[in-house]
PDB file of C-alpha atoms in Angstrom:
ATOM      1  CA  GLY Q  83     105.305  81.727  72.869  1.00 62.00           C
ATOM      2  CA  ALA Q  84     104.044  85.104  74.077  1.00 68.00           C
ATOM      3  CA  VAL Q  85     107.459  86.589  74.759  1.00 86.00           C
ATOM      4  CA  VAL Q  86     107.887  90.197  75.771  1.00 91.00           C
ATOM      5  CA  SER Q  87     111.408  91.527  75.360  1.00 92.00           C
ATOM      6  CA  GLN Q  88     112.602  94.619  77.178  1.00 95.00           C
ATOM      7  CA  HIS Q  89     115.834  96.472  76.539  1.00 96.00           C
ATOM      8  CA  PRO Q  90     118.120  97.500  78.125  1.00 96.00           C
ATOM      9  CA  SER Q  91     118.070  95.381  81.261  1.00 94.00           C
ATOM     10  CA  ARG Q  92     120.217  97.890  83.124  1.00 96.00           C
ATOM     11  CA  VAL Q  93     121.126 101.476  82.460  1.00 97.00           C
ATOM     12  CA  ILE Q  94     123.043 104.093  84.384  1.00 97.00           C
ATOM     13  CA  CYS Q  95     122.713 107.709  83.339  1.00 96.00           C
ATOM     14  CA  LYS Q  96     123.613 111.135  84.646  1.00 96.00           C
ATOM     15  CA  SER Q  97     121.097 113.624  85.995  1.00 97.00           C
ATOM     16  CA  GLY Q  98     119.541 115.707  83.289  1.00 97.00           C
ATOM     17  CA  THR Q  99     119.919 113.179  80.511  1.00 97.00           C
ATOM     18  CA  SER Q 100     117.169 111.137  78.882  1.00 97.00           C
ATOM     19  CA  VAL Q 101     116.875 107.384  78.710  1.00 97.00           C
ATOM     20  CA  LYS Q 102     114.795 105.296  76.325  1.00 97.00           C
ATOM     21  CA  ILE Q 103     113.497 101.855  77.243  1.00 97.00           C
ATOM     22  CA  GLU Q 104     112.131  99.554  74.555  1.00 97.00           C
ATOM     23  CA  CYS Q 105     109.464  96.926  74.934  1.00 95.00           C
ATOM     24  CA  ARG Q 106     108.824  94.464  72.130  1.00 94.00           C
ATOM     25  CA  SER Q 107     106.326  91.684  71.694  1.00 92.00           C
ATOM     26  CA  LEU Q 108     108.345  89.051  69.842  1.00 91.00           C
ATOM     27  CA  ASP Q 109     105.738  86.625  68.610  1.00 87.00           C
ATOM     28  CA  PHE Q 110     102.450  88.423  68.851  1.00 87.00           C
ATOM     29  CA  GLN Q 111     100.884  91.767  68.160  1.00 87.00           C
ATOM     30  CA  ALA Q 112      99.989  93.981  71.068  1.00 86.00           C
ATOM     31  CA  THR Q 113      97.617  96.869  70.555  1.00 83.00           C
ATOM     32  CA  THR Q 114      97.926  97.647  74.237  1.00 86.00           C
ATOM     33  CA  MET Q 115     100.987  97.578  76.444  1.00 91.00           C
ATOM     34  CA  PHE Q 116     101.307  98.590  80.059  1.00 92.00           C
ATOM     35  CA  TRP Q 117     104.228 100.263  81.792  1.00 95.00           C
ATOM     36  CA  TYR Q 118     104.768  99.588  85.481  1.00 94.00           C
ATOM     37  CA  ARG Q 119     107.243 100.981  87.959  1.00 94.00           C
ATOM     38  CA  GLN Q 120     108.454  99.015  90.939  1.00 89.00           C
ATOM     39  CA  PHE Q 121     110.039 100.616  93.972  1.00 82.00           C
ATOM     40  CA  PRO Q 122     112.367  98.591  96.212  1.00 76.00           C
ATOM     41  CA  LYS Q 123     110.420  95.999  98.189  1.00 70.00           C
ATOM     42  CA  LYS Q 124     107.158  97.476  96.936  1.00 73.00           C
ATOM     43  CA  SER Q 125     104.476  96.394  94.564  1.00 78.00           C
ATOM     44  CA  LEU Q 126     104.087  97.387  90.966  1.00 85.00           C
ATOM     45  CA  MET Q 127     102.597 100.765  90.220  1.00 89.00           C
ATOM     46  CA  LEU Q 128     100.888 101.177  86.874  1.00 91.00           C
ATOM     47  CA  MET Q 129     102.284 104.253  85.156  1.00 94.00           C
ATOM     48  CA  ALA Q 130     100.451 104.272  81.873  1.00 94.00           C
ATOM     49  CA  THR Q 131      98.613 102.292  79.259  1.00 91.00           C
ATOM     50  CA  SER Q 132     100.252 102.471  75.865  1.00 88.00           C
ATOM     51  CA  ASN Q 133      97.908 102.278  72.891  1.00 85.00           C
ATOM     52  CA  GLU Q 134      99.167 101.593  69.381  1.00 84.00           C
ATOM     53  CA  GLY Q 135      98.655 104.551  67.135  1.00 83.00           C
ATOM     54  CA  SER Q 136      97.267 106.855  69.793  1.00 85.00           C
ATOM     55  CA  LYS Q 137      98.254 108.698  72.908  1.00 89.00           C
ATOM     56  CA  ALA Q 138      99.070 106.849  76.063  1.00 92.00           C
ATOM     57  CA  THR Q 139      96.734 106.963  79.029  1.00 92.00           C
ATOM     58  CA  TYR Q 140      98.579 107.999  82.153  1.00 95.00           C
ATOM     59  CA  GLU Q 141      97.638 107.121  85.705  1.00 92.00           C
ATOM     60  CA  GLN Q 142      96.983 109.875  88.178  1.00 92.00           C
ATOM     61  CA  GLY Q 143     100.157 111.425  89.489  1.00 93.00           C
ATOM     62  CA  VAL Q 144     102.391 110.288  86.620  1.00 95.00           C
ATOM     63  CA  GLU Q 145     103.969 113.169  84.701  1.00 94.00           C
ATOM     64  CA  LYS Q 146     103.281 112.625  81.015  1.00 93.00           C
ATOM     65  CA  ASP Q 147     105.925 115.137  79.980  1.00 95.00           C
ATOM     66  CA  LYS Q 148     108.547 113.341  81.985  1.00 96.00           C
ATOM     67  CA  PHE Q 149     107.659 109.791  81.007  1.00 97.00           C
ATOM     68  CA  LEU Q 150     107.086 109.862  77.273  1.00 96.00           C
ATOM     69  CA  ILE Q 151     105.456 106.812  75.782  1.00 94.00           C
ATOM     70  CA  ASN Q 152     105.371 105.993  72.102  1.00 91.00           C
ATOM     71  CA  HIS Q 153     103.593 102.964  70.706  1.00 89.00           C
ATOM     72  CA  ALA Q 154     104.409 103.305  67.040  1.00 83.00           C
ATOM     73  CA  SER Q 155     103.766  99.737  65.954  1.00 89.00           C
ATOM     74  CA  LEU Q 156     101.913  96.648  67.084  1.00 89.00           C
ATOM     75  CA  THR Q 157     105.118  95.138  68.425  1.00 92.00           C
ATOM     76  CA  LEU Q 158     106.987  98.052  69.946  1.00 93.00           C
ATOM     77  CA  SER Q 159     106.369 100.521  72.745  1.00 94.00           C
ATOM     78  CA  THR Q 160     109.006 102.828  74.158  1.00 95.00           C
ATOM     79  CA  LEU Q 161     109.245 104.686  77.439  1.00 97.00           C
ATOM     80  CA  THR Q 162     111.554 107.687  77.560  1.00 97.00           C
ATOM     81  CA  VAL Q 163     112.472 109.120  80.916  1.00 97.00           C
ATOM     82  CA  THR Q 164     113.315 112.737  80.147  1.00 97.00           C
ATOM     83  CA  SER Q 165     115.638 114.927  82.202  1.00 97.00           C
ATOM     84  CA  ALA Q 166     116.188 112.091  84.616  1.00 97.00           C
ATOM     85  CA  HIS Q 167     116.803 112.719  88.294  1.00 96.00           C
ATOM     86  CA  PRO Q 168     117.997 110.373  91.038  1.00 96.00           C
ATOM     87  CA  GLU Q 169     114.432 109.946  92.281  1.00 94.00           C
ATOM     88  CA  ASP Q 170     113.577 108.389  88.914  1.00 96.00           C
ATOM     89  CA  SER Q 171     115.888 105.502  89.729  1.00 95.00           C
ATOM     90  CA  SER Q 172     113.688 102.445  89.780  1.00 94.00           C
ATOM     91  CA  PHE Q 173     112.779  99.180  88.113  1.00 93.00           C
ATOM     92  CA  TYR Q 174     110.555  99.690  85.073  1.00 95.00           C
ATOM     93  CA  ILE Q 175     108.601  96.788  83.631  1.00 93.00           C
ATOM     94  CA  CYS Q 176     106.512  96.609  80.497  1.00 94.00           C
ATOM     95  CA  SER Q 177     103.757  94.125  79.796  1.00 92.00           C
ATOM     96  CA  ALA Q 178     101.278  93.110  77.135  1.00 88.00           C
ATOM     97  CA  PHE Q 179      98.355  90.836  76.453  1.00 77.00           C
ATOM     98  CA  PRO Q 180      99.093  88.311  73.728  1.00 71.00           C
ATOM     99  CA  GLY Q 181      95.573  87.001  73.458  1.00 58.00           C
ATOM    100  CA  GLY Q 182      92.755  88.116  71.258  1.00 60.00           C
ATOM    101  CA  GLY Q 183      90.898  89.504  74.207  1.00 62.00           C
ATOM    102  CA  THR Q 184      89.523  86.565  76.172  1.00 69.00           C
ATOM    103  CA  ILE Q 185      88.523  86.714  79.804  1.00 66.00           C
ATOM    104  CA  GLY Q 186      91.429  85.524  81.896  1.00 70.00           C
ATOM    105  CA  ASP Q 187      94.137  86.238  79.347  1.00 75.00           C
ATOM    106  CA  PRO Q 188      97.241  86.736  81.444  1.00 76.00           C
ATOM    107  CA  LEU Q 189      99.496  89.720  81.160  1.00 82.00           C
ATOM    108  CA  HIS Q 190     103.000  88.842  79.975  1.00 87.00           C
ATOM    109  CA  PHE Q 191     105.906  90.819  81.322  1.00 90.00           C
ATOM    110  CA  GLY Q 192     109.291  91.837  80.092  1.00 92.00           C
ATOM    111  CA  ASN Q 193     112.267  91.218  82.349  1.00 90.00           C
ATOM    112  CA  GLY Q 194     112.393  94.823  83.433  1.00 92.00           C
ATOM    113  CA  THR Q 195     114.911  97.650  83.230  1.00 94.00           C
ATOM    114  CA  ARG Q 196     116.899  98.768  86.230  1.00 94.00           C
ATOM    115  CA  LEU Q 197     117.457 102.510  85.860  1.00 96.00           C
ATOM    116  CA  THR Q 198     120.024 104.241  88.042  1.00 96.00           C
ATOM    117  CA  VAL Q 199     120.391 107.999  87.789  1.00 97.00           C
ATOM    118  CA  THR Q 200     123.567 109.420  89.280  1.00 96.00           C
TER     119      THR Q 200
ATOM    120  CA  GLY V 282      87.959 100.738  93.022  1.00 81.00           C
ATOM    121  CA  ASP V 283      89.588  97.360  92.688  1.00 86.00           C
ATOM    122  CA  SER V 284      92.134  96.325  95.285  1.00 90.00           C
ATOM    123  CA  VAL V 285      94.168  93.315  96.352  1.00 93.00           C
ATOM    124  CA  THR V 286      95.413  92.645  99.862  1.00 93.00           C
ATOM    125  CA  GLN V 287      98.233  90.229 100.525  1.00 93.00           C
ATOM    126  CA  MET V 288      99.730  89.032 103.756  1.00 86.00           C
ATOM    127  CA  GLU V 289     102.818  90.874 104.838  1.00 80.00           C
ATOM    128  CA  GLY V 290     106.139  89.183 104.348  1.00 84.00           C
ATOM    129  CA  PRO V 291     108.754  88.097 104.419  1.00 92.00           C
ATOM    130  CA  VAL V 292     107.807  84.492 104.893  1.00 95.00           C
ATOM    131  CA  THR V 293     110.682  82.235 105.883  1.00 96.00           C
ATOM    132  CA  LEU V 294     110.229  78.477 105.665  1.00 97.00           C
ATOM    133  CA  SER V 295     112.381  75.408 105.801  1.00 97.00           C
ATOM    134  CA  GLU V 296     112.537  73.232 102.725  1.00 97.00           C
ATOM    135  CA  GLU V 297     109.607  70.810 102.437  1.00 97.00           C
ATOM    136  CA  ALA V 298     107.396  72.964 104.665  1.00 97.00           C
ATOM    137  CA  PHE V 299     103.812  73.809 103.738  1.00 98.00           C
ATOM    138  CA  LEU V 300     103.211  77.241 102.262  1.00 97.00           C
ATOM    139  CA  THR V 301     100.167  79.478 102.413  1.00 97.00           C
ATOM    140  CA  ILE V 302     100.152  83.063 101.195  1.00 97.00           C
ATOM    141  CA  ASN V 303      96.844  84.792 101.806  1.00 97.00           C
ATOM    142  CA  CYS V 304      95.211  87.024  99.237  1.00 97.00           C
ATOM    143  CA  THR V 305      91.849  88.771  99.380  1.00 97.00           C
ATOM    144  CA  TYR V 306      90.333  91.166  96.926  1.00 96.00           C
ATOM    145  CA  THR V 307      87.633  93.717  96.294  1.00 94.00           C
ATOM    146  CA  ALA V 308      86.398  94.292  92.790  1.00 91.00           C
ATOM    147  CA  THR V 309      83.489  95.502  90.777  1.00 83.00           C
ATOM    148  CA  GLY V 310      82.093  92.874  88.498  1.00 81.00           C
ATOM    149  CA  TYR V 311      83.613  89.421  88.196  1.00 85.00           C
ATOM    150  CA  PRO V 312      87.386  89.541  88.222  1.00 92.00           C
ATOM    151  CA  SER V 313      89.928  87.099  86.907  1.00 92.00           C
ATOM    152  CA  LEU V 314      92.544  86.281  89.527  1.00 95.00           C
ATOM    153  CA  PHE V 315      96.246  85.630  89.065  1.00 94.00           C
ATOM    154  CA  TRP V 316      99.377  84.759  90.949  1.00 96.00           C
ATOM    155  CA  TYR V 317     102.658  86.020  89.518  1.00 94.00           C
ATOM    156  CA  VAL V 318     106.163  85.211  90.720  1.00 95.00           C
ATOM    157  CA  GLN V 319     109.212  87.429  90.500  1.00 91.00           C
ATOM    158  CA  TYR V 320     112.663  85.930  90.903  1.00 90.00           C
ATOM    159  CA  PRO V 321     115.518  88.240  91.925  1.00 84.00           C
ATOM    160  CA  GLY V 322     116.408  90.747  89.232  1.00 77.00           C
ATOM    161  CA  GLU V 323     113.763  89.514  86.822  1.00 81.00           C
ATOM    162  CA  GLY V 324     110.350  90.495  85.563  1.00 82.00           C
ATOM    163  CA  LEU V 325     107.135  88.781  86.522  1.00 88.00           C
ATOM    164  CA  GLN V 326     106.058  85.353  85.395  1.00 91.00           C
ATOM    165  CA  LEU V 327     102.524  84.048  85.500  1.00 91.00           C
ATOM    166  CA  LEU V 328     102.292  81.238  88.027  1.00 96.00           C
ATOM    167  CA  LEU V 329      98.597  80.372  87.841  1.00 96.00           C
ATOM    168  CA  LYS V 330      95.183  81.863  87.255  1.00 94.00           C
ATOM    169  CA  ALA V 331      91.453  81.364  87.773  1.00 95.00           C
ATOM    170  CA  THR V 332      88.671  83.067  85.918  1.00 91.00           C
ATOM    171  CA  LYS V 333      85.513  82.141  87.805  1.00 91.00           C
ATOM    172  CA  ALA V 334      84.271  81.094  91.202  1.00 94.00           C
ATOM    173  CA  ASP V 335      85.465  77.697  92.459  1.00 96.00           C
ATOM    174  CA  ASP V 336      88.083  77.423  89.713  1.00 96.00           C
ATOM    175  CA  LYS V 337      91.388  76.067  90.925  1.00 97.00           C
ATOM    176  CA  GLY V 338      94.559  77.233  89.263  1.00 96.00           C
ATOM    177  CA  SER V 339      97.647  75.056  89.608  1.00 97.00           C
ATOM    178  CA  ASN V 340     101.217  74.996  88.363  1.00 96.00           C
ATOM    179  CA  LYS V 341     104.566  73.662  89.604  1.00 95.00           C
ATOM    180  CA  GLY V 342     102.948  72.266  92.751  1.00 97.00           C
ATOM    181  CA  PHE V 343     101.288  75.585  93.621  1.00 98.00           C
ATOM    182  CA  GLU V 344      97.511  75.844  93.871  1.00 98.00           C
ATOM    183  CA  ALA V 345      94.937  78.557  94.480  1.00 98.00           C
ATOM    184  CA  THR V 346      91.144  78.363  94.505  1.00 98.00           C
ATOM    185  CA  TYR V 347      88.882  81.258  93.536  1.00 97.00           C
ATOM    186  CA  ARG V 348      86.554  81.695  96.528  1.00 97.00           C
ATOM    187  CA  LYS V 349      83.849  84.169  95.732  1.00 94.00           C
ATOM    188  CA  GLU V 350      82.131  83.849  99.108  1.00 94.00           C
ATOM    189  CA  THR V 351      85.259  84.928 100.953  1.00 96.00           C
ATOM    190  CA  THR V 352      86.710  86.999  98.084  1.00 96.00           C
ATOM    191  CA  SER V 353      89.964  85.122  98.454  1.00 97.00           C
ATOM    192  CA  PHE V 354      92.583  83.448  96.288  1.00 98.00           C
ATOM    193  CA  HIS V 355      95.118  81.999  98.716  1.00 98.00           C
ATOM    194  CA  LEU V 356      98.278  80.440  97.298  1.00 98.00           C
ATOM    195  CA  GLU V 357      99.377  77.062  98.672  1.00 98.00           C
ATOM    196  CA  LYS V 358     102.133  74.545  98.110  1.00 98.00           C
ATOM    197  CA  GLY V 359     102.538  71.343 100.007  1.00 97.00           C
ATOM    198  CA  SER V 360     106.334  71.180 100.044  1.00 96.00           C
ATOM    199  CA  VAL V 361     108.437  74.197  99.177  1.00 97.00           C
ATOM    200  CA  GLN V 362     111.936  74.085  97.736  1.00 97.00           C
ATOM    201  CA  VAL V 363     114.822  76.503  97.976  1.00 96.00           C
ATOM    202  CA  SER V 364     114.234  77.343  94.315  1.00 95.00           C
ATOM    203  CA  ASP V 365     110.771  78.694  95.230  1.00 97.00           C
ATOM    204  CA  SER V 366     112.383  81.650  96.978  1.00 96.00           C
ATOM    205  CA  ALA V 367     110.939  84.691  95.231  1.00 95.00           C
ATOM    206  CA  VAL V 368     108.347  87.434  95.563  1.00 93.00           C
ATOM    207  CA  TYR V 369     104.769  86.383  94.901  1.00 96.00           C
ATOM    208  CA  PHE V 370     102.125  88.814  93.698  1.00 94.00           C
ATOM    209  CA  CYS V 371      98.394  88.319  93.743  1.00 96.00           C
ATOM    210  CA  ALA V 372      96.559  90.281  91.062  1.00 94.00           C
ATOM    211  CA  LEU V 373      93.201  90.752  89.408  1.00 93.00           C
ATOM    212  CA  ASN V 374      91.626  92.299  86.396  1.00 87.00           C
ATOM    213  CA  THR V 375      88.106  92.809  85.234  1.00 82.00           C
ATOM    214  CA  GLY V 376      87.142  92.650  81.607  1.00 68.00           C
ATOM    215  CA  THR V 377      89.279  91.551  78.724  1.00 61.00           C
ATOM    216  CA  ALA V 378      92.833  92.751  78.142  1.00 61.00           C
ATOM    217  CA  SER V 379      92.568  95.236  80.964  1.00 74.00           C
ATOM    218  CA  LYS V 380      95.205  96.417  83.368  1.00 81.00           C
ATOM    219  CA  LEU V 381      96.123  94.326  86.376  1.00 87.00           C
ATOM    220  CA  THR V 382      95.746  95.491  89.946  1.00 89.00           C
ATOM    221  CA  PHE V 383      98.470  94.013  92.126  1.00 90.00           C
ATOM    222  CA  GLY V 384      98.836  93.267  95.772  1.00 91.00           C
ATOM    223  CA  THR V 385     101.948  94.451  97.563  1.00 89.00           C
ATOM    224  CA  GLY V 386     103.798  91.181  97.048  1.00 92.00           C
ATOM    225  CA  THR V 387     105.007  88.622  99.571  1.00 94.00           C
ATOM    226  CA  ARG V 388     108.641  87.653  99.742  1.00 94.00           C
ATOM    227  CA  LEU V 389     109.255  83.959 100.351  1.00 96.00           C
ATOM    228  CA  GLN V 390     112.601  82.731 101.592  1.00 96.00           C
ATOM    229  CA  VAL V 391     113.118  78.980 101.752  1.00 97.00           C
ATOM    230  CA  THR V 392     116.120  77.652 103.649  1.00 96.00           C
ATOM    231  CA  LEU V 393     117.735  74.233 103.814  1.00 93.00           C
TER     232      LEU V 393
END
């Protein structure tokens, strides 16, 4: 149980185009999802917290107009990288808490999306 | 703010060697502590967790004990296998369903 599905796993796009990444909780409802970005050989950087039915909360330094997050249902959050540039190339990972909100509930992660902007 | 410090990698070990990956933390309140593992090209998988002082998390031969006095959560395994080669992340959160703060990750390479 507690599966988080992320799609696509890999995407290559041209500079200036937009790319949408989907994150689904397959067997649980997630009012909150988190989007992380991972640079090569680096740790995970939290980009934003996605809240169902409301605006996402972005971390400092993350451009909200560039990384659009929509959490339209309890099982789906999307991240759209708008007007992508080569420096946006990275590994993007979504995550969610399947539990009802208990201390120590682990975060479950999707398998990530490798974005390459040419 | 909350932070997690992990030992620098990469760590290269021969199969059946003993593994220790150090992790220390600073946090407000009483954090829950986690170890996640990332295999090449994949997302993160929870390896083990501990939610209060002196708790020991264990899974697949890996163990880590929540040490409040030293603010540490070191990962250990008595005999590593080639299949354990991956990047290991120490992480914490405070409160329920809150975001995780990660360490920088430690790459483990196990050779025959």
